[in-house]
Each structure stands twice: as C-alpha cells, then as structure tokens.
Amino acid sequence: MYIASVSDSLKVWDVDDDRQLKLRNTVKSTSEYLCLSWNHTNQVIAVGGRENKVHIVHAANGRLLQSLQVTETVLSKFKVPTLSFSHNSRYLAVGFESIIQLWDLKERQIKNVLTGHKSPLVSVQFNSSGDFFGADEEGSIKLWSPKTYEAVNITEDNRGVRPIYSLTKLAISSIVPVVAAGYDDGTLRVWDIANGINPIFQLPVHVSKITDISCSTKNSRLIATASLDEHIHLIDTDAPSRHICSSIHVEQRISAISFHEDGMHCAVGAMDGTILMYDWRNTTEPVSITGAHEPFPVQALSFQNYRPSSSKESNSEYTTSSIRSAEKKKPAVVSDNKLVEEVRQITRSLQSDMPVYESSSKVASGTAATAVSSSFSSGSPLRQAKETTEELPPAVPATPWRWA
C-alpha cells in the first residue's frame, strides 16, 4: 500500500505490514505543493500548489503524465489549494481563488468554469456518484453536478449555524453520505446528506484551527481531526457524551491526517516535516516516525483511496437531486451548552502543562483507548473493523496509462 505526501516535493511511500514507511519516489516542485488527489485506480496522483499548473504523475515511478495550465498569468500569491479526481478519473476539479475549473482529462481541456462561490475555495471533492463538493472560507458548502452545473448549498437553511470563523477543511466519507467540516475556531460540523441539509453534529473539539479531517474507512461514526493545538482527536459523532473517545498529544503543530484502510491506524503530518503513524488502540506512542519533508511542513498526505469490497459496505452515493428531494428534518444537533463546555474543558486540559497532560495521557491510553478498542469488537454498537484481506495494486511498471 502507498501513502503520498506533499510539501517542497511530492513523495510516495510504501507502507509495510508494520506500518513503517519506505520512500518509493520523489517528484520535485519548482515552488511548493499544497494538495494531492489519488485517481480511482490508485495508480495516478494529481498535485497542485504555488504555481499556475497542475501536474499528474504516475505514483509508482514518479513519471509526469500530464500538466494542466490553470491560468496564464502567475501572481506572487497565486495558489491551487485543492483538487480532486472524479470517481472514474475522467474529470479533475481544480479549485483556486473562488473558481472551480472542471477539466476533461480525456479531451485535455476545460469542460466548464464554475463561479458560484463568493470567497476563496478551501476544498473540492468528488463523491462516488460523480457529483462534487466545493467549500469556501465563508462557510458555503455546495454540491455541484458536472452534468447540469447546478449546485445545492447544504448550509443555506441552517439558521444560526452559519460560522463566525472561517471554514478550513472539508472531508467526505467513502462509506456513508456524511460530510464533515472543520473551522478556524476548532469547531467540527457534520452533515448526513441523505437526510437533508441540517447538521447532525456541531461541537468545538479543538482550541485552535482544525487543519485536516479524515473519516473512518470502517466505522461511519468515527472521524479523526487534526489541529494546530498539537492534538489529534478521534470523534464519535453519535455518542451521547464524551465525544472525544481518544486524543493524542503529538507535541507538534499538525497539518494533515489520513485514516488507513484498516480503520485502526492513521498517518499524521506535522509542521516540522515529519510523518507519524498511530494505532488508535494504543496511543501511548507512535508506531513509526519518518522525517519526510524536514524542515518544510507536510502540507497534505493521503493513503490510496479506500475501495469497499462490496456494495453493502458502501452506502455513500448521493446526488444533487437526491438531496433536493430529501426531507429537511429538524436538526438533531449535538450542541447544547453543557456538552460544549465539557468538550472545551477536555481540550483545554490537554493543552495545559505536561504534568497535567501526563495525567490525562493515562486516561487516553487507558479508559479512552479501551473505548476505542471496544469500538472495534463484535459486541460493540459500533461497526466492527477488521483487517482487510483485499490486496491493493502492487508496484505498477512504467506502462502507458489510459484515461477511463
């Protein structure tokens, strides 16, 4: 299995059975890469950054397959912060400023330019149905149809939910129609898109900016968050209380996080350029530490796309039309004052001095770790996470690659 990371360069790593990383190849950047996206075959990676081109490379050997010029002019502050392959890799959505370019990779040209966002884009992500999300700094989250170029704004009817702070990250689940957004004040909001556009979860889970979010590949209730407060949290969005079921103090400001397909491990990218691998069942220390991009920060990292082994395992398909027809239910939002204060106290205690944190870490490695471990047991109300036996593509030889 591979994991890719970007910073001053794109690096692709082999992940062995002990979750150790071994560098496979490096693709240099003329400036800095900020984002990446795996295609549907897990053989190709698209990268964007502080230049006016997006590059598409072969993951196994680093060979450049295609470069897309998104703009003719290069401004000093220009950047491409987000991009995403479609479910069949025919299209690539590229977000920059408040614009989304939809590229037809087979025809090697721009299919359309969407200008429905009013502030700089934070994230564009395709879902398994072929539609894609666009999220901007002001908090607008739209689900776009590449066929009609119409969008559903899933935040427009949320009275009182409109964020005061900037939206910083968006993640979508690969197994259920769930969307999670992180904000500059540490708040996490989650929507169940299949049941309307009202959030099902809304709480401050960090005391600083959320820099990345990753949805579990095995359990629809679990979401991992990363923050500049030097902590990663495992959030159970359906728990009646104590939603932070595990917390890890990384002792570095964190910029990226990605769930392994087994649902029990995650990779964490830090601002000092290191990549750390953790096991949620034993959080006392990382499984591995790799000096990936030192001294440059890890801007983004991602395991190869998780591919459910059966249709029963995946229930993430939804379209703009299905959302319009969904009943707009009264929001069952977890956001009462008591729970908000409880979460704030947890995160503040984890931010305090080391003696206090060491005391907290015993809880994290004991009670909370037991809770996370039990969430993977057959007797738990949470879905059991098993080690997958499905083999991902082996190292791919340098053979011609064709668009789907």
mmCIF file of C-alpha atoms in Angstrom:
data_model
loop_
_atom_site.group_PDB
_atom_site.id
_atom_site.type_symbol
_atom_site.label_atom_id
_atom_site.label_comp_id
_atom_site.label_asym_id
_atom_site.label_seq_id
_atom_site.Cartn_x
_atom_site.Cartn_y
_atom_site.Cartn_z
ATOM 1 C CA MET A 1 0.000 0.000 0.000
ATOM 2 C CA TYR A 2 1.117 3.547 -0.753
ATOM 3 C CA ILE A 3 0.746 6.853 1.023
ATOM 4 C CA ALA A 4 1.581 10.159 -0.670
ATOM 5 C CA SER A 5 2.668 13.420 0.955
ATOM 6 C CA VAL A 6 3.349 16.890 -0.418
ATOM 7 C CA SER A 7 5.445 19.834 0.705
ATOM 8 C CA ASP A 8 8.574 21.041 -1.082
ATOM 9 C CA SER A 9 8.067 17.916 -3.210
ATOM 10 C CA LEU A 10 5.675 15.020 -3.791
ATOM 11 C CA LYS A 11 6.804 11.822 -2.106
ATOM 12 C CA VAL A 12 5.245 8.388 -2.456
ATOM 13 C CA TRP A 13 5.875 5.862 0.317
ATOM 14 C CA ASP A 14 5.466 2.115 0.620
ATOM 15 C CA VAL A 15 3.677 1.153 3.843
ATOM 16 C CA ASP A 16 4.683 -2.286 5.120
ATOM 17 C CA ASP A 17 2.760 -4.584 7.457
ATOM 18 C CA ASP A 18 4.393 -2.940 10.497
ATOM 19 C CA ARG A 19 3.220 0.496 9.270
ATOM 20 C CA GLN A 20 6.788 1.597 8.540
ATOM 21 C CA LEU A 21 7.295 3.983 5.611
ATOM 22 C CA LYS A 22 9.850 3.385 2.871
ATOM 23 C CA LEU A 23 10.374 6.061 0.223
ATOM 24 C CA ARG A 24 9.458 4.880 -3.254
ATOM 25 C CA ASN A 25 9.956 8.021 -5.335
ATOM 26 C CA THR A 26 10.182 11.811 -5.166
ATOM 27 C CA VAL A 27 8.806 14.409 -7.577
ATOM 28 C CA LYS A 28 10.433 17.808 -7.142
ATOM 29 C CA SER A 29 8.437 21.033 -7.178
ATOM 30 C CA THR A 30 9.556 24.379 -8.553
ATOM 31 C CA SER A 31 7.763 26.084 -5.660
ATOM 32 C CA GLU A 32 5.639 24.195 -3.123
ATOM 33 C CA TYR A 33 2.898 21.598 -3.421
ATOM 34 C CA LEU A 34 -0.216 22.167 -1.302
ATOM 35 C CA CYS A 35 -2.674 19.425 -2.282
ATOM 36 C CA LEU A 36 -2.940 15.988 -3.842
ATOM 37 C CA SER A 37 -5.577 13.553 -5.072
ATOM 38 C CA TRP A 38 -5.408 9.839 -5.952
ATOM 39 C CA ASN A 39 -7.269 8.660 -9.031
ATOM 40 C CA HIS A 40 -9.776 5.800 -8.958
ATOM 41 C CA THR A 41 -7.191 3.122 -9.825
ATOM 42 C CA ASN A 42 -4.784 4.285 -7.099
ATOM 43 C CA GLN A 43 -2.039 4.464 -9.719
ATOM 44 C CA VAL A 44 -2.016 8.185 -10.506
ATOM 45 C CA ILE A 45 -1.709 11.318 -8.368
ATOM 46 C CA ALA A 46 -2.649 14.905 -9.212
ATOM 47 C CA VAL A 47 -0.795 17.662 -7.335
ATOM 48 C CA GLY A 48 -1.250 21.427 -7.151
ATOM 49 C CA GLY A 49 0.465 24.238 -5.321
ATOM 50 C CA ARG A 50 2.003 27.676 -5.654
ATOM 51 C CA GLU A 51 2.232 27.715 -9.432
ATOM 52 C CA ASN A 52 -0.143 28.084 -12.353
ATOM 53 C CA LYS A 53 -0.006 24.410 -13.334
ATOM 54 C CA VAL A 54 -1.415 21.174 -12.002
ATOM 55 C CA HIS A 55 0.690 18.064 -12.551
ATOM 56 C CA ILE A 56 -0.486 14.473 -12.970
ATOM 57 C CA VAL A 57 2.130 11.826 -12.209
ATOM 58 C CA HIS A 58 2.455 8.051 -12.040
ATOM 59 C CA ALA A 59 2.579 7.025 -8.392
ATOM 60 C CA ALA A 60 4.868 4.032 -8.769
ATOM 61 C CA ASN A 61 7.666 5.684 -10.737
ATOM 62 C CA GLY A 62 7.038 9.445 -10.493
ATOM 63 C CA ARG A 63 6.750 9.841 -14.272
ATOM 64 C CA LEU A 64 4.975 13.034 -15.383
ATOM 65 C CA LEU A 65 1.861 12.109 -17.384
ATOM 66 C CA GLN A 66 0.265 15.495 -17.947
ATOM 67 C CA SER A 67 0.456 19.158 -16.920
ATOM 68 C CA LEU A 68 -2.598 21.408 -16.932
ATOM 69 C CA GLN A 69 -2.161 25.169 -17.089
ATOM 70 C CA VAL A 70 -4.977 26.580 -14.966
ATOM 71 C CA THR A 71 -4.139 30.229 -15.647
ATOM 72 C CA GLU A 72 -1.841 32.086 -17.997
ATOM 73 C CA THR A 73 -0.716 34.701 -15.505
ATOM 74 C CA VAL A 74 1.305 33.935 -12.396
ATOM 75 C CA LEU A 75 0.756 36.192 -9.406
ATOM 76 C CA SER A 76 3.048 36.178 -6.394
ATOM 77 C CA LYS A 77 0.261 34.930 -4.117
ATOM 78 C CA PHE A 78 -1.403 32.558 -6.594
ATOM 79 C CA LYS A 79 -2.021 29.027 -5.366
ATOM 80 C CA VAL A 80 -4.062 25.910 -6.076
ATOM 81 C CA PRO A 81 -5.095 24.728 -2.598
ATOM 82 C CA THR A 82 -7.414 21.894 -3.621
ATOM 83 C CA LEU A 83 -8.196 19.440 -6.421
ATOM 84 C CA SER A 84 -9.984 16.121 -6.859
ATOM 85 C CA PHE A 85 -10.319 13.301 -9.397
ATOM 86 C CA SER A 86 -13.815 12.182 -10.359
ATOM 87 C CA HIS A 87 -14.980 8.659 -9.477
ATOM 88 C CA ASN A 88 -13.767 7.335 -12.859
ATOM 89 C CA SER A 89 -10.850 9.775 -13.342
ATOM 90 C CA ARG A 90 -12.413 11.263 -16.480
ATOM 91 C CA TYR A 91 -12.596 14.658 -14.815
ATOM 92 C CA LEU A 92 -10.442 16.691 -12.464
ATOM 93 C CA ALA A 93 -11.894 19.523 -10.385
ATOM 94 C CA VAL A 94 -9.350 22.253 -9.614
ATOM 95 C CA GLY A 95 -10.173 24.930 -7.062
ATOM 96 C CA PHE A 96 -8.370 28.253 -6.738
ATOM 97 C CA GLU A 97 -9.495 31.663 -5.513
ATOM 98 C CA SER A 98 -13.323 31.429 -5.792
ATOM 99 C CA ILE A 99 -13.258 29.457 -9.065
ATOM 100 C CA ILE A 100 -13.678 25.748 -9.814
ATOM 101 C CA GLN A 101 -12.294 24.533 -13.117
ATOM 102 C CA LEU A 102 -13.679 21.220 -14.330
ATOM 103 C CA TRP A 103 -11.138 19.563 -16.623
ATOM 104 C CA ASP A 104 -11.966 16.800 -19.096
ATOM 105 C CA LEU A 105 -8.780 14.753 -18.919
ATOM 106 C CA LYS A 106 -9.618 12.633 -21.939
ATOM 107 C CA GLU A 107 -10.048 15.699 -24.125
ATOM 108 C CA ARG A 108 -7.314 17.577 -22.231
ATOM 109 C CA GLN A 109 -9.355 20.744 -21.963
ATOM 110 C CA ILE A 110 -11.516 22.689 -19.519
ATOM 111 C CA LYS A 111 -15.100 21.475 -19.642
ATOM 112 C CA ASN A 112 -16.534 24.323 -17.577
ATOM 113 C CA VAL A 113 -15.667 27.044 -15.078
ATOM 114 C CA LEU A 114 -17.942 27.367 -12.048
ATOM 115 C CA THR A 115 -18.134 30.702 -10.246
ATOM 116 C CA GLY A 116 -20.829 30.108 -7.642
ATOM 117 C CA HIS A 117 -18.560 30.631 -4.642
ATOM 118 C CA LYS A 118 -18.006 34.114 -3.222
ATOM 119 C CA SER A 119 -14.804 33.551 -1.224
ATOM 120 C CA PRO A 120 -11.549 31.573 -1.643
ATOM 121 C CA LEU A 121 -12.063 27.837 -2.010
ATOM 122 C CA VAL A 122 -10.842 25.514 0.718
ATOM 123 C CA SER A 123 -11.845 22.155 -0.719
ATOM 124 C CA VAL A 124 -13.250 20.425 -3.805
ATOM 125 C CA GLN A 125 -14.046 16.709 -3.553
ATOM 126 C CA PHE A 126 -15.859 14.299 -5.831
ATOM 127 C CA ASN A 127 -18.170 11.709 -4.337
ATOM 128 C CA SER A 128 -18.828 8.203 -5.644
ATOM 129 C CA SER A 129 -21.846 9.362 -7.668
ATOM 130 C CA GLY A 130 -19.855 11.746 -9.845
ATOM 131 C CA ASP A 131 -21.015 14.989 -8.223
ATOM 132 C CA PHE A 132 -18.541 17.073 -6.265
ATOM 133 C CA PHE A 133 -18.422 19.350 -3.242
ATOM 134 C CA GLY A 134 -16.986 22.833 -3.147
ATOM 135 C CA ALA A 135 -16.341 24.558 0.186
ATOM 136 C CA ASP A 136 -15.118 28.115 0.682
ATOM 137 C CA GLU A 137 -13.709 30.143 3.550
ATOM 138 C CA GLU A 138 -17.021 31.888 4.310
ATOM 139 C CA GLY A 139 -18.584 28.509 5.109
ATOM 140 C CA SER A 140 -20.600 27.888 1.958
ATOM 141 C CA ILE A 141 -20.637 24.171 1.083
ATOM 142 C CA LYS A 142 -22.147 23.347 -2.298
ATOM 143 C CA LEU A 143 -22.721 20.004 -4.013
ATOM 144 C CA TRP A 144 -22.224 20.522 -7.741
ATOM 145 C CA SER A 145 -23.494 18.429 -10.637
ATOM 146 C CA PRO A 146 -20.965 18.174 -13.502
ATOM 147 C CA LYS A 147 -23.863 17.433 -15.870
ATOM 148 C CA THR A 148 -26.157 20.376 -15.164
ATOM 149 C CA TYR A 149 -23.599 22.656 -13.434
ATOM 150 C CA GLU A 150 -26.227 23.359 -10.790
ATOM 151 C CA ALA A 151 -25.452 23.248 -7.088
ATOM 152 C CA VAL A 152 -27.223 22.553 -3.816
ATOM 153 C CA ASN A 153 -25.996 24.681 -0.918
ATOM 154 C CA ILE A 154 -26.158 22.397 2.115
ATOM 155 C CA THR A 155 -25.534 25.294 4.516
ATOM 156 C CA GLU A 156 -28.123 27.776 3.250
ATOM 157 C CA ASP A 157 -31.020 26.768 5.536
ATOM 158 C CA ASN A 158 -29.085 26.214 8.746
ATOM 159 C CA ARG A 159 -30.353 29.057 10.891
ATOM 160 C CA GLY A 160 -27.830 30.057 13.488
ATOM 161 C CA VAL A 161 -25.280 27.570 12.185
ATOM 162 C CA ARG A 162 -23.529 29.952 9.820
ATOM 163 C CA PRO A 163 -19.969 30.066 11.146
ATOM 164 C CA ILE A 164 -18.356 33.165 12.569
ATOM 165 C CA TYR A 165 -14.929 31.708 11.921
ATOM 166 C CA SER A 166 -13.527 30.611 8.576
ATOM 167 C CA LEU A 167 -14.075 27.125 7.224
ATOM 168 C CA THR A 168 -10.677 25.452 6.956
ATOM 169 C CA LYS A 169 -11.242 21.852 5.834
ATOM 170 C CA LEU A 170 -13.847 19.535 4.340
ATOM 171 C CA ALA A 171 -13.937 15.728 4.269
ATOM 172 C CA ILE A 172 -16.447 13.250 2.876
ATOM 173 C CA SER A 173 -16.929 9.644 3.930
ATOM 174 C CA SER A 174 -16.260 6.827 1.474
ATOM 175 C CA ILE A 175 -18.804 4.505 3.114
ATOM 176 C CA VAL A 176 -21.788 6.705 4.092
ATOM 177 C CA PRO A 177 -23.236 10.023 2.819
ATOM 178 C CA VAL A 178 -21.560 12.073 5.541
ATOM 179 C CA VAL A 179 -19.735 15.379 5.147
ATOM 180 C CA ALA A 180 -17.546 16.911 7.873
ATOM 181 C CA ALA A 181 -16.235 20.469 8.039
ATOM 182 C CA GLY A 182 -13.617 21.988 10.316
ATOM 183 C CA TYR A 183 -13.323 25.644 11.258
ATOM 184 C CA ASP A 184 -10.755 28.170 12.389
ATOM 185 C CA ASP A 185 -12.095 28.175 15.962
ATOM 186 C CA GLY A 186 -11.752 24.381 16.358
ATOM 187 C CA THR A 187 -15.413 23.563 15.698
ATOM 188 C CA LEU A 188 -16.398 20.390 13.850
ATOM 189 C CA ARG A 189 -19.706 20.178 11.975
ATOM 190 C CA VAL A 190 -21.080 17.007 10.384
ATOM 191 C CA TRP A 191 -23.956 16.536 7.932
ATOM 192 C CA ASP A 192 -25.846 13.386 6.980
ATOM 193 C CA ILE A 193 -26.550 14.376 3.389
ATOM 194 C CA ALA A 194 -29.018 11.561 2.755
ATOM 195 C CA ASN A 195 -31.419 13.001 5.342
ATOM 196 C CA GLY A 196 -31.405 16.638 4.396
ATOM 197 C CA ILE A 197 -29.078 19.588 4.877
ATOM 198 C CA ASN A 198 -29.216 20.043 8.630
ATOM 199 C CA PRO A 199 -26.077 19.191 10.637
ATOM 200 C CA ILE A 200 -26.184 16.148 12.929
ATOM 201 C CA PHE A 201 -23.130 17.163 14.938
ATOM 202 C CA GLN A 202 -21.741 20.553 15.934
ATOM 203 C CA LEU A 203 -19.168 20.995 18.703
ATOM 204 C CA PRO A 204 -15.843 22.721 19.388
ATOM 205 C CA VAL A 205 -13.421 19.801 19.536
ATOM 206 C CA HIS A 206 -10.142 21.758 19.427
ATOM 207 C CA VAL A 207 -8.932 25.013 20.953
ATOM 208 C CA SER A 208 -7.234 26.068 17.725
ATOM 209 C CA LYS A 209 -7.673 25.840 13.966
ATOM 210 C CA ILE A 210 -8.674 22.464 12.519
ATOM 211 C CA THR A 211 -6.162 21.769 9.763
ATOM 212 C CA ASP A 212 -7.426 18.433 8.479
ATOM 213 C CA ILE A 213 -10.210 15.853 8.815
ATOM 214 C CA SER A 214 -10.369 12.178 7.879
ATOM 215 C CA CYS A 215 -13.440 9.945 8.013
ATOM 216 C CA SER A 216 -13.028 6.341 9.122
ATOM 217 C CA THR A 217 -12.997 3.780 6.332
ATOM 218 C CA LYS A 218 -14.690 1.185 8.562
ATOM 219 C CA ASN A 219 -16.963 2.964 11.020
ATOM 220 C CA SER A 220 -19.494 5.578 9.933
ATOM 221 C CA ARG A 221 -19.478 7.252 13.365
ATOM 222 C CA LEU A 222 -15.746 7.889 13.700
ATOM 223 C CA ILE A 223 -13.945 10.983 12.402
ATOM 224 C CA ALA A 224 -10.323 11.966 13.051
ATOM 225 C CA THR A 225 -9.394 15.634 13.361
ATOM 226 C CA ALA A 226 -6.019 17.399 13.367
ATOM 227 C CA SER A 227 -5.255 20.849 14.716
ATOM 228 C CA LEU A 228 -2.608 23.459 15.351
ATOM 229 C CA ASP A 229 -3.210 22.808 19.080
ATOM 230 C CA GLU A 230 -0.837 19.802 18.695
ATOM 231 C CA HIS A 231 -3.589 17.224 19.182
ATOM 232 C CA ILE A 232 -5.424 14.723 17.053
ATOM 233 C CA HIS A 233 -8.832 13.563 18.224
ATOM 234 C CA LEU A 234 -10.937 10.541 17.365
ATOM 235 C CA ILE A 235 -14.535 11.775 17.435
ATOM 236 C CA ASP A 236 -17.581 9.562 17.886
ATOM 237 C CA THR A 237 -20.311 11.709 16.338
ATOM 238 C CA ASP A 238 -23.110 9.511 17.702
ATOM 239 C CA ALA A 239 -22.022 9.212 21.325
ATOM 240 C CA PRO A 240 -24.430 10.666 23.916
ATOM 241 C CA SER A 241 -21.492 12.400 25.654
ATOM 242 C CA ARG A 242 -17.688 12.412 25.769
ATOM 243 C CA HIS A 243 -17.490 12.624 22.000
ATOM 244 C CA ILE A 244 -13.689 12.675 22.044
ATOM 245 C CA CYS A 245 -13.163 8.947 22.531
ATOM 246 C CA SER A 246 -9.396 9.192 22.068
ATOM 247 C CA SER A 247 -6.875 12.020 21.976
ATOM 248 C CA ILE A 248 -3.165 12.096 21.174
ATOM 249 C CA HIS A 249 -0.734 14.872 22.002
ATOM 250 C CA VAL A 250 1.736 14.886 19.123
ATOM 251 C CA GLU A 251 3.886 17.709 20.571
ATOM 252 C CA GLN A 252 3.997 19.308 17.130
ATOM 253 C CA ARG A 253 1.556 21.511 15.293
ATOM 254 C CA ILE A 254 -0.325 19.182 12.964
ATOM 255 C CA SER A 255 -1.180 19.929 9.366
ATOM 256 C CA ALA A 256 -2.601 16.698 7.926
ATOM 257 C CA ILE A 257 -4.218 13.385 8.872
ATOM 258 C CA SER A 258 -5.375 10.314 6.930
ATOM 259 C CA PHE A 259 -7.095 7.086 8.009
ATOM 260 C CA HIS A 260 -5.525 3.804 6.945
ATOM 261 C CA GLU A 261 -7.992 1.480 5.226
ATOM 262 C CA ASP A 262 -7.964 -0.885 8.227
ATOM 263 C CA GLY A 263 -9.745 1.823 10.245
ATOM 264 C CA MET A 264 -7.356 1.373 13.172
ATOM 265 C CA HIS A 265 -4.264 3.279 12.050
ATOM 266 C CA CYS A 266 -3.801 6.832 10.876
ATOM 267 C CA ALA A 267 -0.957 8.870 9.426
ATOM 268 C CA VAL A 268 -0.274 12.350 10.757
ATOM 269 C CA GLY A 269 1.683 15.090 9.011
ATOM 270 C CA ALA A 270 3.395 17.716 11.184
ATOM 271 C CA MET A 271 4.569 21.248 10.610
ATOM 272 C CA ASP A 272 8.187 20.171 11.226
ATOM 273 C CA GLY A 273 8.035 17.865 8.171
ATOM 274 C CA THR A 274 7.646 14.527 9.955
ATOM 275 C CA ILE A 275 5.021 11.844 9.316
ATOM 276 C CA LEU A 276 3.872 9.842 12.330
ATOM 277 C CA MET A 277 1.840 6.631 12.236
ATOM 278 C CA TYR A 278 -0.520 5.921 15.142
ATOM 279 C CA ASP A 279 -2.649 2.981 16.238
ATOM 280 C CA TRP A 280 -5.896 4.188 17.833
ATOM 281 C CA ARG A 281 -5.947 1.112 20.092
ATOM 282 C CA ASN A 282 -2.656 2.093 21.742
ATOM 283 C CA THR A 283 -1.962 5.812 21.664
ATOM 284 C CA THR A 284 0.942 5.977 24.118
ATOM 285 C CA GLU A 285 3.484 6.384 21.308
ATOM 286 C CA PRO A 286 3.546 6.392 17.503
ATOM 287 C CA VAL A 287 4.040 3.166 15.596
ATOM 288 C CA SER A 288 6.578 4.889 13.355
ATOM 289 C CA ILE A 289 8.138 8.319 12.795
ATOM 290 C CA THR A 290 9.526 9.362 9.410
ATOM 291 C CA GLY A 291 11.459 12.549 8.633
ATOM 292 C CA ALA A 292 9.578 13.061 5.388
ATOM 293 C CA HIS A 293 9.991 16.699 4.382
ATOM 294 C CA GLU A 294 12.085 18.267 7.136
ATOM 295 C CA PRO A 295 12.334 21.191 7.694
ATOM 296 C CA PHE A 296 9.343 22.001 5.493
ATOM 297 C CA PRO A 297 5.795 21.373 6.749
ATOM 298 C CA VAL A 298 3.733 18.470 5.452
ATOM 299 C CA GLN A 299 1.010 20.303 3.518
ATOM 300 C CA ALA A 300 -1.141 17.240 2.750
ATOM 301 C CA LEU A 301 -0.975 13.468 2.891
ATOM 302 C CA SER A 302 -3.280 10.671 1.846
ATOM 303 C CA PHE A 303 -3.351 6.908 1.708
ATOM 304 C CA GLN A 304 -4.554 5.365 -1.520
ATOM 305 C CA ASN A 305 -8.309 5.605 -1.896
ATOM 306 C CA TYR A 306 -10.271 3.099 0.141
ATOM 307 C CA ARG A 307 -12.329 0.788 -2.061
ATOM 308 C CA PRO A 308 -15.182 -1.058 -0.324
ATOM 309 C CA SER A 309 -15.059 -4.779 -1.029
ATOM 310 C CA SER A 310 -18.820 -4.959 -1.597
ATOM 311 C CA SER A 311 -21.776 -2.734 -2.340
ATOM 312 C CA LYS A 312 -23.139 -3.487 1.131
ATOM 313 C CA GLU A 313 -20.051 -1.958 2.677
ATOM 314 C CA SER A 314 -20.548 1.294 0.799
ATOM 315 C CA ASN A 315 -23.630 3.475 1.046
ATOM 316 C CA SER A 316 -22.096 6.794 0.108
ATOM 317 C CA GLU A 317 -23.833 7.540 -3.183
ATOM 318 C CA TYR A 318 -25.950 10.682 -3.343
ATOM 319 C CA THR A 319 -26.633 13.364 -5.928
ATOM 320 C CA THR A 320 -27.868 16.942 -6.048
ATOM 321 C CA SER A 321 -31.355 15.708 -6.981
ATOM 322 C CA SER A 322 -31.491 13.236 -4.090
ATOM 323 C CA ILE A 323 -30.583 15.995 -1.651
ATOM 324 C CA ARG A 324 -33.264 18.305 -3.041
ATOM 325 C CA SER A 325 -35.862 15.572 -2.562
ATOM 326 C CA ALA A 326 -34.673 14.659 0.927
ATOM 327 C CA GLU A 327 -36.897 15.751 3.777
ATOM 328 C CA LYS A 328 -35.371 18.694 5.637
ATOM 329 C CA LYS A 329 -35.617 17.331 9.130
ATOM 330 C CA LYS A 330 -35.306 19.323 12.319
ATOM 331 C CA PRO A 331 -31.601 19.277 13.173
ATOM 332 C CA ALA A 332 -30.651 16.780 15.850
ATOM 333 C CA VAL A 333 -27.535 18.781 16.539
ATOM 334 C CA VAL A 334 -25.240 17.899 19.405
ATOM 335 C CA SER A 335 -24.525 21.429 20.545
ATOM 336 C CA ASP A 336 -26.093 22.189 23.926
ATOM 337 C CA ASN A 337 -24.136 24.379 26.314
ATOM 338 C CA LYS A 338 -23.296 21.592 28.766
ATOM 339 C CA LEU A 339 -21.672 19.426 26.085
ATOM 340 C CA VAL A 340 -19.900 22.396 24.545
ATOM 341 C CA GLU A 341 -18.351 23.298 27.893
ATOM 342 C CA GLU A 342 -17.428 19.651 28.521
ATOM 343 C CA VAL A 343 -15.544 19.382 25.248
ATOM 344 C CA ARG A 344 -13.830 22.714 25.810
ATOM 345 C CA GLN A 345 -12.648 21.536 29.244
ATOM 346 C CA ILE A 346 -11.264 18.323 27.753
ATOM 347 C CA THR A 347 -9.330 20.129 25.044
ATOM 348 C CA ARG A 348 -8.070 22.820 27.441
ATOM 349 C CA SER A 349 -6.789 20.223 29.881
ATOM 350 C CA LEU A 350 -4.924 18.563 27.047
ATOM 351 C CA GLN A 351 -3.402 21.943 26.206
ATOM 352 C CA SER A 352 -2.099 22.569 29.733
ATOM 353 C CA ASP A 353 1.376 21.858 31.129
ATOM 354 C CA MET A 354 2.999 18.441 30.863
ATOM 355 C CA PRO A 355 2.280 17.133 34.405
ATOM 356 C CA VAL A 356 -1.434 17.669 33.785
ATOM 357 C CA TYR A 357 -1.155 16.170 30.321
ATOM 358 C CA GLU A 358 0.696 13.129 31.615
ATOM 359 C CA SER A 359 -2.207 12.547 33.935
ATOM 360 C CA SER A 360 -4.576 12.929 31.015
ATOM 361 C CA SER A 361 -2.487 10.633 28.846
ATOM 362 C CA LYS A 362 -3.091 7.820 31.303
ATOM 363 C CA VAL A 363 -6.771 8.271 30.631
ATOM 364 C CA ALA A 364 -6.135 8.439 26.888
ATOM 365 C CA SER A 365 -4.073 5.267 26.932
ATOM 366 C CA GLY A 366 -6.359 3.546 29.418
ATOM 367 C CA THR A 367 -10.076 4.271 29.512
ATOM 368 C CA ALA A 368 -10.296 6.058 26.164
ATOM 369 C CA ALA A 369 -8.036 3.557 24.459
ATOM 370 C CA THR A 370 -10.191 0.755 25.836
ATOM 371 C CA ALA A 371 -13.243 2.526 24.471
ATOM 372 C CA VAL A 372 -11.679 2.810 21.028
ATOM 373 C CA SER A 373 -10.534 -0.799 21.141
ATOM 374 C CA SER A 374 -14.006 -1.913 22.161
ATOM 375 C CA SER A 375 -15.454 0.036 19.254
ATOM 376 C CA PHE A 376 -13.733 -2.497 17.017
ATOM 377 C CA SER A 377 -15.105 -5.504 18.913
ATOM 378 C CA SER A 378 -18.049 -7.557 17.772
ATOM 379 C CA GLY A 379 -20.015 -6.780 20.917
ATOM 380 C CA SER A 380 -19.853 -3.030 20.444
ATOM 381 C CA PRO A 381 -22.701 -1.000 18.948
ATOM 382 C CA LEU A 382 -20.093 0.411 16.570
ATOM 383 C CA ARG A 383 -19.316 -1.468 13.401
ATOM 384 C CA GLN A 384 -16.512 -3.989 13.753
ATOM 385 C CA ALA A 385 -13.326 -3.026 11.914
ATOM 386 C CA LYS A 386 -11.444 -5.978 10.539
ATOM 387 C CA GLU A 387 -8.084 -6.178 8.865
ATOM 388 C CA THR A 388 -8.854 -6.169 5.174
ATOM 389 C CA THR A 389 -7.647 -9.041 3.042
ATOM 390 C CA GLU A 390 -8.197 -7.163 -0.186
ATOM 391 C CA GLU A 391 -4.932 -6.525 -1.959
ATOM 392 C CA LEU A 392 -4.287 -3.107 -3.411
ATOM 393 C CA PRO A 393 -2.433 -2.768 -6.707
ATOM 394 C CA PRO A 394 1.230 -3.787 -6.465
ATOM 395 C CA ALA A 395 4.029 -1.603 -7.709
ATOM 396 C CA VAL A 396 2.975 -0.622 -11.207
ATOM 397 C CA PRO A 397 5.539 -0.918 -14.007
ATOM 398 C CA ALA A 398 6.142 2.007 -16.341
ATOM 399 C CA THR A 399 3.437 1.090 -18.818
ATOM 400 C CA PRO A 400 1.200 3.503 -20.761
ATOM 401 C CA TRP A 401 -1.742 4.690 -18.702
ATOM 402 C CA ARG A 402 -5.128 5.381 -20.245
ATOM 403 C CA TRP A 403 -7.986 7.508 -19.044
ATOM 404 C CA ALA A 404 -11.139 5.684 -18.152
#
